[in-house]
Amino acid sequence: MIKQYLLSPGPTAVPERVLLRMAHPMIHHRTPQFSAVFAETKRMLEQVFQTSNDALMLASSGSGAMEAAVTNLCSPGDTIIYVNGGKFGERWGKIAARHGVRAVEIKVAWGEAVDVAEVKAALEAYPDARGVFLQASETSTTTEHPVREVARLTACMENCVTVVDAITALGVIDMPMDDWGLDVVISGSQKAFMLPPGLAMIALSDKAWKLVETASCPRFYFDLVTERKNQQAGKDTTAWTPAVSLILGLNEVLKMMFEEGLDNLYARHALLARAARAGVQALGMRLVSSAPATSATGAWVPEGVDGAAFVKYLRDTMGVTFAGGQDHLKGKILRIAHLGYYDVFDIVTAISAIEMALDRFGHPVEMGRGVAAAQAVLADRFPAAAR
Ligand SMILES: Cc1ncc(COP(=O)(O)O)c(C=O)c1O
């Protein structure tokens, strides 16, 4: 038997409490019983989005909500600006192209955050742009983009919105949607929401809802106006059959988040991120990102170690699943998740596993060095004991 540890940035580990809630017998979705849970869940979800607008739940993975953002805000022939600093940024361009929306790319080197001056210049060059689309946390490069600063640029533009893929940022960092003027915020269940995949969430500002009125891209399943009508108080259901079990699970997850307290939750994530960075760096592994994300830590696998074989060995021989790199980072990096149901000893396990795997790959490593560096950071999580 090899005990399994899931430390990939989505899907992430699901707490026992949530698994048990989802194991309850199925209920019908057009019933007062479901509507009561749905309404409570939606209210709590809006507190995590930190919005007074509706946070809508869609039965899809996160990419469904990304597509919904494009089709509900744009018409064929419109122009959008998008930040392409990795696999998920690139996706904005692909979605737009499919819908006949012209996508102006701001190319960012993988591992770097977008330069706000470049966004400003693009908005000046394309004043009719319908929106700036970007990631709060670009998971493929474990990088955070400055979404708040970008939102400041579009705030004074009547027909241009900031659309934020916060799939690995919401519930990880404090990003108050309304306060920061983020017009669209998107998330997904299998990340900080500690659920299996299959549920996407999306919220729009008043300004974004106004743009929806004139957007003519074809849409049916992801028609957000229809969804909003159904999901608002009074109806408290979804337009189509919802992911019932995931919504019950989300109800439990949100209760857990509020029991912890959002400030504590953000502080925990920040601490784990700092510890993971300290751990890998102490092992001589360089960080992939110059603006490292709070959700996951990407590190270059040392020269001479085959990154793909390394990740495979960790998973199949040691039972610890990390994510490797995508595209040109394939076989070169390793990504450690710390978003959602993770705590001190998950990071200790992660760093310890990397140390032991490096040793097994014949890479010179001082056993315990990375773990000690992580522990030095993690100790802050616990109060000093009374003596
Ligand atoms: C930042 C980001 N955007 C988009 C996606 C795509 O979401 P999904 O795989 O749920 O469609 C992911 C998934 O890893 C992500 O991390």
Tab-separated table of C-alpha atoms and ligand atoms in Angstrom:
chain	number	residue	atom	x	y	z
A	1	MET	CA	0.000	0.000	0.000
A	2	ILE	CA	1.253	3.455	-0.863
A	3	LYS	CA	-0.604	6.292	0.818
A	4	GLN	CA	-1.690	8.924	-1.703
A	5	TYR	CA	-1.280	12.687	-1.295
A	6	LEU	CA	-2.897	15.031	-3.808
A	7	LEU	CA	-0.862	18.227	-4.034
A	8	SER	CA	-1.776	19.428	-7.516
A	9	PRO	CA	-3.328	22.836	-8.176
A	10	GLY	CA	-6.682	21.363	-9.113
A	11	PRO	CA	-8.344	19.084	-8.410
A	12	THR	CA	-7.351	19.610	-4.812
A	13	ALA	CA	-8.068	17.573	-1.682
A	14	VAL	CA	-11.701	17.415	-0.524
A	15	PRO	CA	-12.343	17.527	3.257
A	16	GLU	CA	-14.075	14.529	4.839
A	17	ARG	CA	-16.918	16.747	6.023
A	18	VAL	CA	-17.613	17.801	2.472
A	19	LEU	CA	-17.384	14.266	1.106
A	20	LEU	CA	-19.911	13.121	3.685
A	21	ARG	CA	-22.309	15.952	2.859
A	22	MET	CA	-22.141	15.059	-0.823
A	23	ALA	CA	-22.819	11.410	-0.004
A	24	HIS	CA	-26.303	12.259	1.280
A	25	PRO	CA	-29.152	10.800	-0.800
A	26	MET	CA	-29.975	12.817	-3.915
A	27	ILE	CA	-32.658	15.461	-3.640
A	28	HIS	CA	-34.690	16.952	-6.469
A	29	HIS	CA	-33.654	20.398	-7.606
A	30	ARG	CA	-37.142	21.860	-8.064
A	31	THR	CA	-38.082	21.571	-4.414
A	32	PRO	CA	-38.173	23.898	-1.407
A	33	GLN	CA	-35.498	21.678	0.183
A	34	PHE	CA	-33.015	22.349	-2.612
A	35	SER	CA	-33.960	26.026	-2.917
A	36	ALA	CA	-33.294	26.607	0.782
A	37	VAL	CA	-29.763	25.194	0.478
A	38	PHE	CA	-29.214	26.980	-2.829
A	39	ALA	CA	-30.225	30.382	-1.457
A	40	GLU	CA	-28.026	29.983	1.616
A	41	THR	CA	-25.093	28.817	-0.502
A	42	LYS	CA	-25.453	31.701	-2.936
A	43	ARG	CA	-25.510	34.253	-0.114
A	44	MET	CA	-22.337	32.827	1.425
A	45	LEU	CA	-20.673	32.591	-1.982
A	46	GLU	CA	-21.348	36.278	-2.612
A	47	GLN	CA	-19.544	37.051	0.640
A	48	VAL	CA	-16.473	35.218	-0.645
A	49	PHE	CA	-16.693	37.122	-3.935
A	50	GLN	CA	-17.228	40.228	-1.759
A	51	THR	CA	-19.939	41.491	-4.056
A	52	SER	CA	-23.464	42.799	-3.658
A	53	ASN	CA	-24.231	41.368	-7.088
A	54	ASP	CA	-25.234	37.801	-7.892
A	55	ALA	CA	-22.656	35.028	-7.787
A	56	LEU	CA	-24.037	32.509	-10.269
A	57	MET	CA	-23.315	28.796	-10.199
A	58	LEU	CA	-22.913	26.925	-13.488
A	59	ALA	CA	-22.663	23.181	-14.011
A	60	SER	CA	-19.361	23.178	-15.875
A	61	SER	CA	-15.680	23.372	-15.253
A	62	GLY	CA	-14.089	26.800	-14.964
A	63	SER	CA	-13.543	27.123	-18.701
A	64	GLY	CA	-17.322	27.139	-19.182
A	65	ALA	CA	-17.554	30.323	-17.143
A	66	MET	CA	-14.632	31.795	-19.112
A	67	GLU	CA	-16.546	31.151	-22.321
A	68	ALA	CA	-19.726	32.546	-20.742
A	69	ALA	CA	-17.855	35.758	-19.955
A	70	VAL	CA	-16.824	36.167	-23.577
A	71	THR	CA	-20.189	35.298	-25.135
A	72	ASN	CA	-22.257	37.325	-22.679
A	73	LEU	CA	-20.122	40.459	-22.943
A	74	CYS	CA	-19.179	40.514	-26.621
A	75	SER	CA	-20.596	40.527	-30.128
A	76	PRO	CA	-18.834	39.042	-33.145
A	77	GLY	CA	-16.465	41.680	-34.507
A	78	ASP	CA	-15.860	43.270	-31.094
A	79	THR	CA	-12.317	43.724	-29.855
A	80	ILE	CA	-11.023	42.538	-26.515
A	81	ILE	CA	-7.576	42.777	-24.935
A	82	TYR	CA	-6.220	39.743	-23.164
A	83	VAL	CA	-3.151	38.961	-21.126
A	84	ASN	CA	-1.372	35.868	-22.347
A	85	GLY	CA	1.212	34.920	-19.762
A	86	GLY	CA	0.535	31.201	-19.723
A	87	LYS	CA	-1.786	28.349	-20.635
A	88	PHE	CA	-4.899	29.928	-19.161
A	89	GLY	CA	-4.276	33.417	-20.466
A	90	GLU	CA	-3.864	31.888	-23.886
A	91	ARG	CA	-7.337	30.350	-23.514
A	92	TRP	CA	-9.003	33.785	-23.627
A	93	GLY	CA	-7.635	34.239	-27.139
A	94	LYS	CA	-8.839	30.812	-28.243
A	95	ILE	CA	-12.351	31.340	-26.890
A	96	ALA	CA	-12.618	34.793	-28.471
A	97	ALA	CA	-11.436	33.508	-31.866
A	98	ARG	CA	-14.131	30.792	-31.859
A	99	HIS	CA	-16.779	33.450	-31.376
A	100	GLY	CA	-15.507	35.846	-34.008
A	101	VAL	CA	-14.261	38.286	-31.380
A	102	ARG	CA	-10.983	39.985	-32.237
A	103	ALA	CA	-8.537	39.342	-29.410
A	104	VAL	CA	-5.585	41.670	-29.008
A	105	GLU	CA	-2.869	39.819	-27.168
A	106	ILE	CA	-0.564	41.231	-24.523
A	107	LYS	CA	2.147	38.618	-24.519
A	108	VAL	CA	3.894	38.199	-21.191
A	109	ALA	CA	6.926	36.011	-20.613
A	110	TRP	CA	5.923	32.896	-18.683
A	111	GLY	CA	6.585	33.467	-15.010
A	112	GLU	CA	6.197	37.222	-15.164
A	113	ALA	CA	3.268	39.405	-14.177
A	114	VAL	CA	1.774	41.714	-16.772
A	115	ASP	CA	3.113	45.259	-16.802
A	116	VAL	CA	0.151	47.546	-16.142
A	117	ALA	CA	1.697	50.160	-18.457
A	118	GLU	CA	1.313	47.669	-21.306
A	119	VAL	CA	-2.357	47.248	-20.542
A	120	LYS	CA	-2.741	51.025	-20.473
A	121	ALA	CA	-1.016	51.320	-23.841
A	122	ALA	CA	-3.253	48.616	-25.331
A	123	LEU	CA	-6.363	50.385	-24.047
A	124	GLU	CA	-5.141	53.608	-25.646
A	125	ALA	CA	-4.453	51.814	-28.921
A	126	TYR	CA	-7.852	50.068	-28.844
A	127	PRO	CA	-10.221	52.514	-27.148
A	128	ASP	CA	-13.237	50.520	-28.341
A	129	ALA	CA	-12.066	47.374	-26.566
A	130	ARG	CA	-14.923	45.716	-24.757
A	131	GLY	CA	-12.745	44.431	-21.948
A	132	VAL	CA	-9.409	43.373	-20.554
A	133	PHE	CA	-9.385	39.643	-19.829
A	134	LEU	CA	-6.733	38.208	-17.527
A	135	GLN	CA	-5.963	35.761	-14.731
A	136	ALA	CA	-5.617	36.792	-11.090
A	137	SER	CA	-3.440	33.721	-10.688
A	138	GLU	CA	-1.991	32.109	-13.829
A	139	THR	CA	-1.752	28.544	-12.614
A	140	SER	CA	0.480	27.265	-15.419
A	141	THR	CA	3.286	29.592	-14.329
A	142	THR	CA	2.211	30.063	-10.681
A	143	THR	CA	2.116	33.826	-11.187
A	144	GLU	CA	-0.173	36.554	-9.869
A	145	HIS	CA	-1.222	39.404	-12.160
A	146	PRO	CA	-2.084	42.866	-10.770
A	147	VAL	CA	-5.833	42.720	-11.396
A	148	ARG	CA	-6.653	45.590	-9.082
A	149	GLU	CA	-4.421	47.986	-11.018
A	150	VAL	CA	-5.866	46.775	-14.316
A	151	ALA	CA	-9.402	47.355	-13.032
A	152	ARG	CA	-8.445	50.941	-12.190
A	153	LEU	CA	-7.663	51.490	-15.877
A	154	THR	CA	-11.048	50.336	-17.135
A	155	ALA	CA	-13.013	51.928	-14.278
A	156	CYS	CA	-13.347	55.227	-16.127
A	157	MET	CA	-14.237	53.612	-19.466
A	158	GLU	CA	-17.969	53.300	-19.993
A	159	ASN	CA	-17.976	50.250	-22.254
A	160	CYS	CA	-14.866	48.420	-21.180
A	161	VAL	CA	-14.688	45.963	-18.303
A	162	THR	CA	-12.026	44.016	-16.431
A	163	VAL	CA	-12.701	40.299	-16.559
A	164	VAL	CA	-10.790	38.235	-14.013
A	165	ASP	CA	-10.274	34.502	-14.122
A	166	ALA	CA	-9.874	33.967	-10.389
A	167	ILE	CA	-10.115	30.190	-10.670
A	168	THR	CA	-7.026	29.744	-8.477
A	169	ALA	CA	-7.302	33.074	-6.649
A	170	LEU	CA	-10.770	33.341	-5.147
A	171	GLY	CA	-10.729	31.914	-1.644
A	172	VAL	CA	-6.927	32.128	-1.666
A	173	ILE	CA	-6.178	35.850	-1.615
A	174	ASP	CA	-8.310	38.732	-0.468
A	175	MET	CA	-9.651	40.220	-3.705
A	176	PRO	CA	-12.824	42.151	-2.890
A	177	MET	CA	-14.659	42.281	-6.198
A	178	ASP	CA	-16.748	45.405	-5.568
A	179	ASP	CA	-14.057	47.390	-3.737
A	180	TRP	CA	-11.465	46.709	-6.389
A	181	GLY	CA	-13.903	47.403	-9.215
A	182	LEU	CA	-13.482	43.978	-10.808
A	183	ASP	CA	-16.318	43.661	-13.330
A	184	VAL	CA	-16.350	39.931	-13.812
A	185	VAL	CA	-14.894	37.359	-11.446
A	186	ILE	CA	-14.815	33.668	-12.264
A	187	SER	CA	-13.979	30.660	-10.138
A	188	GLY	CA	-14.231	26.882	-10.125
A	189	SER	CA	-15.040	24.193	-7.604
A	190	GLN	CA	-11.905	22.044	-7.764
A	191	LYS	CA	-9.474	24.641	-6.432
A	192	ALA	CA	-9.762	26.680	-3.224
A	193	PHE	CA	-13.396	25.597	-2.936
A	194	MET	CA	-12.148	22.122	-1.974
A	195	LEU	CA	-14.715	20.291	-4.125
A	196	PRO	CA	-14.567	17.813	-6.982
A	197	PRO	CA	-14.553	19.420	-10.455
A	198	GLY	CA	-17.806	20.337	-12.177
A	199	LEU	CA	-19.031	23.641	-10.778
A	200	ALA	CA	-18.088	27.092	-12.035
A	201	MET	CA	-19.003	30.388	-10.419
A	202	ILE	CA	-19.265	33.802	-12.019
A	203	ALA	CA	-20.269	37.259	-10.813
A	204	LEU	CA	-20.777	40.424	-12.860
A	205	SER	CA	-20.765	44.089	-11.836
A	206	ASP	CA	-23.621	46.428	-12.794
A	207	LYS	CA	-21.436	47.798	-15.562
A	208	ALA	CA	-20.816	44.306	-16.935
A	209	TRP	CA	-24.554	43.470	-16.802
A	210	LYS	CA	-25.148	46.618	-18.874
A	211	LEU	CA	-22.759	45.348	-21.539
A	212	VAL	CA	-24.586	42.016	-21.570
A	213	GLU	CA	-27.670	43.830	-22.906
A	214	THR	CA	-25.908	44.678	-26.160
A	215	ALA	CA	-23.738	41.571	-26.558
A	216	SER	CA	-24.919	39.353	-29.393
A	217	CYS	CA	-22.606	36.335	-29.390
A	218	PRO	CA	-24.826	33.239	-29.609
A	219	ARG	CA	-25.383	31.564	-26.261
A	220	PHE	CA	-27.917	29.185	-24.840
A	221	TYR	CA	-26.642	26.984	-22.015
A	222	PHE	CA	-24.421	29.780	-20.750
A	223	ASP	CA	-26.987	32.592	-21.097
A	224	LEU	CA	-26.274	34.480	-17.900
A	225	VAL	CA	-29.463	36.547	-18.053
A	226	THR	CA	-31.522	33.343	-17.942
A	227	GLU	CA	-29.341	32.030	-15.145
A	228	ARG	CA	-29.650	35.199	-13.126
A	229	LYS	CA	-33.458	35.177	-13.417
A	230	ASN	CA	-33.552	31.647	-12.044
A	231	GLN	CA	-30.853	31.982	-9.413
A	232	GLN	CA	-32.104	35.201	-7.829
A	233	ALA	CA	-33.958	35.212	-4.519
A	234	GLY	CA	-37.512	34.031	-4.906
A	235	LYS	CA	-36.770	31.411	-7.546
A	236	ASP	CA	-33.575	30.083	-5.918
A	237	THR	CA	-32.790	27.485	-8.508
A	238	THR	CA	-30.765	27.141	-11.692
A	239	ALA	CA	-31.957	27.393	-15.287
A	240	TRP	CA	-30.895	23.853	-16.082
A	241	THR	CA	-30.394	20.806	-13.868
A	242	PRO	CA	-27.749	21.896	-11.359
A	243	ALA	CA	-24.792	19.930	-10.046
A	244	VAL	CA	-26.885	19.126	-6.951
A	245	SER	CA	-24.225	17.245	-4.988
A	246	LEU	CA	-21.584	19.870	-5.689
A	247	ILE	CA	-23.903	22.624	-4.500
A	248	LEU	CA	-24.593	20.690	-1.281
A	249	GLY	CA	-20.840	20.257	-0.945
A	250	LEU	CA	-20.276	23.957	-1.609
A	251	ASN	CA	-22.720	24.780	1.162
A	252	GLU	CA	-20.537	22.784	3.569
A	253	VAL	CA	-17.317	24.266	2.173
A	254	LEU	CA	-18.561	27.816	2.648
A	255	LYS	CA	-19.553	27.020	6.229
A	256	MET	CA	-16.023	25.743	6.808
A	257	MET	CA	-14.586	28.919	5.263
A	258	PHE	CA	-16.663	31.138	7.532
A	259	GLU	CA	-15.897	29.029	10.594
A	260	GLU	CA	-12.205	29.599	9.869
A	261	GLY	CA	-12.834	33.256	9.038
A	262	LEU	CA	-11.842	34.719	5.684
A	263	ASP	CA	-8.916	36.668	7.118
A	264	ASN	CA	-7.525	33.524	8.733
A	265	LEU	CA	-8.071	31.629	5.503
A	266	TYR	CA	-6.084	34.189	3.485
A	267	ALA	CA	-3.364	34.250	6.154
A	268	ARG	CA	-3.115	30.440	6.104
A	269	HIS	CA	-2.715	30.407	2.333
A	270	ALA	CA	-0.085	33.137	2.451
A	271	LEU	CA	1.889	31.281	5.108
A	272	LEU	CA	1.816	27.978	3.231
A	273	ALA	CA	2.956	29.737	0.066
A	274	ARG	CA	5.869	31.364	1.888
A	275	ALA	CA	6.861	28.033	3.418
A	276	ALA	CA	6.712	26.175	0.091
A	277	ARG	CA	8.889	28.831	-1.540
A	278	ALA	CA	11.396	28.716	1.321
A	279	GLY	CA	11.481	24.908	1.160
A	280	VAL	CA	12.201	24.556	-2.538
A	281	GLN	CA	14.671	27.430	-2.565
A	282	ALA	CA	16.595	25.863	0.313
A	283	LEU	CA	16.966	22.822	-1.930
A	284	GLY	CA	18.537	25.008	-4.584
A	285	MET	CA	15.467	24.989	-6.808
A	286	ARG	CA	14.662	28.324	-8.445
A	287	LEU	CA	11.124	29.691	-8.458
A	288	VAL	CA	9.410	29.793	-11.838
A	289	SER	CA	7.707	33.095	-11.125
A	290	SER	CA	8.995	36.548	-10.304
A	291	ALA	CA	5.506	37.331	-8.906
A	292	PRO	CA	4.787	34.016	-7.192
A	293	ALA	CA	1.195	33.014	-6.633
A	294	THR	CA	-0.332	32.264	-3.264
A	295	SER	CA	-2.195	29.284	-4.729
A	296	ALA	CA	0.717	27.160	-5.914
A	297	THR	CA	4.497	27.249	-6.046
A	298	GLY	CA	6.320	26.449	-9.252
A	299	ALA	CA	9.992	25.486	-9.070
A	300	TRP	CA	12.525	24.495	-11.713
A	301	VAL	CA	13.617	20.896	-11.412
A	302	PRO	CA	17.441	20.883	-11.044
A	303	GLU	CA	19.649	20.489	-14.128
A	304	GLY	CA	20.327	16.876	-14.841
A	305	VAL	CA	17.016	15.656	-13.408
A	306	ASP	CA	14.334	14.720	-15.948
A	307	GLY	CA	11.336	16.718	-14.701
A	308	ALA	CA	8.698	14.479	-16.291
A	309	ALA	CA	10.272	11.336	-14.806
A	310	PHE	CA	10.647	13.153	-11.474
A	311	VAL	CA	6.942	14.076	-11.229
A	312	LYS	CA	5.993	10.560	-12.349
A	313	TYR	CA	8.281	8.984	-9.733
A	314	LEU	CA	6.855	11.176	-6.979
A	315	ARG	CA	3.321	10.194	-7.980
A	316	ASP	CA	3.666	6.529	-8.883
A	317	THR	CA	6.441	5.403	-6.554
A	318	MET	CA	6.049	7.750	-3.607
A	319	GLY	CA	2.302	8.471	-3.786
A	320	VAL	CA	2.655	12.260	-3.899
A	321	THR	CA	0.936	13.942	-6.837
A	322	PHE	CA	2.260	17.323	-7.929
A	323	ALA	CA	1.678	18.981	-11.274
A	324	GLY	CA	4.452	19.203	-13.803
A	325	GLY	CA	4.891	21.915	-16.399
A	326	GLN	CA	2.785	22.608	-19.472
A	327	ASP	CA	3.925	23.375	-23.026
A	328	HIS	CA	7.548	24.530	-23.080
A	329	LEU	CA	7.802	24.057	-19.303
A	330	LYS	CA	6.920	20.358	-19.663
A	331	GLY	CA	9.553	18.224	-17.984
A	332	LYS	CA	11.231	21.278	-16.492
A	333	ILE	CA	9.163	22.392	-13.537
A	334	LEU	CA	7.112	21.071	-10.678
A	335	ARG	CA	4.084	22.807	-9.173
A	336	ILE	CA	3.078	22.345	-5.533
A	337	ALA	CA	-0.506	23.230	-4.625
A	338	HIS	CA	-1.403	25.002	-1.423
A	339	LEU	CA	-4.933	26.197	-2.117
A	340	GLY	CA	-7.920	24.823	-0.328
A	341	TYR	CA	-7.755	21.993	2.164
A	342	TYR	CA	-4.051	22.224	2.966
A	343	ASP	CA	-2.147	23.012	6.087
A	344	VAL	CA	1.275	22.905	7.707
A	345	PHE	CA	1.970	19.194	7.376
A	346	ASP	CA	0.963	19.050	3.729
A	347	ILE	CA	3.807	21.438	2.965
A	348	VAL	CA	6.188	19.436	5.157
A	349	THR	CA	5.147	16.326	3.225
A	350	ALA	CA	5.584	18.083	-0.112
A	351	ILE	CA	9.080	19.358	0.603
A	352	SER	CA	10.152	16.148	2.274
A	353	ALA	CA	8.972	14.124	-0.733
A	354	ILE	CA	10.888	16.382	-3.117
A	355	GLU	CA	14.056	16.022	-1.034
A	356	MET	CA	13.764	12.243	-0.952
A	357	ALA	CA	12.989	12.039	-4.664
A	358	LEU	CA	16.003	14.245	-5.500
A	359	ASP	CA	18.157	11.856	-3.506
A	360	ARG	CA	16.683	8.854	-5.338
A	361	PHE	CA	17.448	10.607	-8.631
A	362	GLY	CA	21.079	10.871	-7.596
A	363	HIS	CA	20.954	14.627	-7.141
A	364	PRO	CA	23.106	15.802	-4.246
A	365	VAL	CA	20.756	16.906	-1.510
A	366	GLU	CA	21.168	17.475	2.181
A	367	MET	CA	18.215	15.599	3.632
A	368	GLY	CA	16.084	17.835	5.871
A	369	ARG	CA	17.404	21.133	4.570
A	370	GLY	CA	14.266	22.052	2.608
A	371	VAL	CA	11.976	20.749	5.322
A	372	ALA	CA	13.808	22.815	7.950
A	373	ALA	CA	13.437	25.983	5.877
A	374	ALA	CA	9.718	25.336	5.444
A	375	GLN	CA	9.287	24.492	9.132
A	376	ALA	CA	10.931	27.757	10.147
A	377	VAL	CA	8.160	29.597	8.321
A	378	LEU	CA	5.373	27.217	9.301
A	379	ALA	CA	6.096	27.459	13.037
A	380	ASP	CA	4.285	30.809	12.983
A	381	ARG	CA	1.040	28.920	12.491
A	382	PHE	CA	1.119	27.700	16.088
A	383	PRO	CA	1.236	29.743	19.284
A	384	ALA	CA	4.082	29.118	21.690
A	385	ALA	CA	2.984	26.563	24.243
A	386	ALA	CA	2.676	27.506	27.920
A	387	ARG	CA	5.598	26.154	29.900
B	1	LIG	C1	-6.280	29.964	-13.775
B	1	LIG	C2	-7.096	28.899	-14.426
B	1	LIG	N1	-7.938	29.251	-15.391
B	1	LIG	C3	-8.710	28.357	-16.011
B	1	LIG	C4	-8.638	27.028	-15.692
B	1	LIG	C5	-9.492	26.078	-16.419
B	1	LIG	O1	-10.463	25.606	-15.580
B	1	LIG	P1	-11.157	24.201	-15.841
B	1	LIG	O2	-10.051	23.205	-16.018
B	1	LIG	O3	-11.957	24.028	-14.579
B	1	LIG	O4	-11.997	24.344	-17.048
B	1	LIG	C6	-7.765	26.603	-14.696
B	1	LIG	C7	-7.649	25.173	-14.342
B	1	LIG	O5	-6.635	24.691	-13.936
B	1	LIG	C8	-6.980	27.570	-14.044
B	1	LIG	O6	-6.127	27.205	-13.076
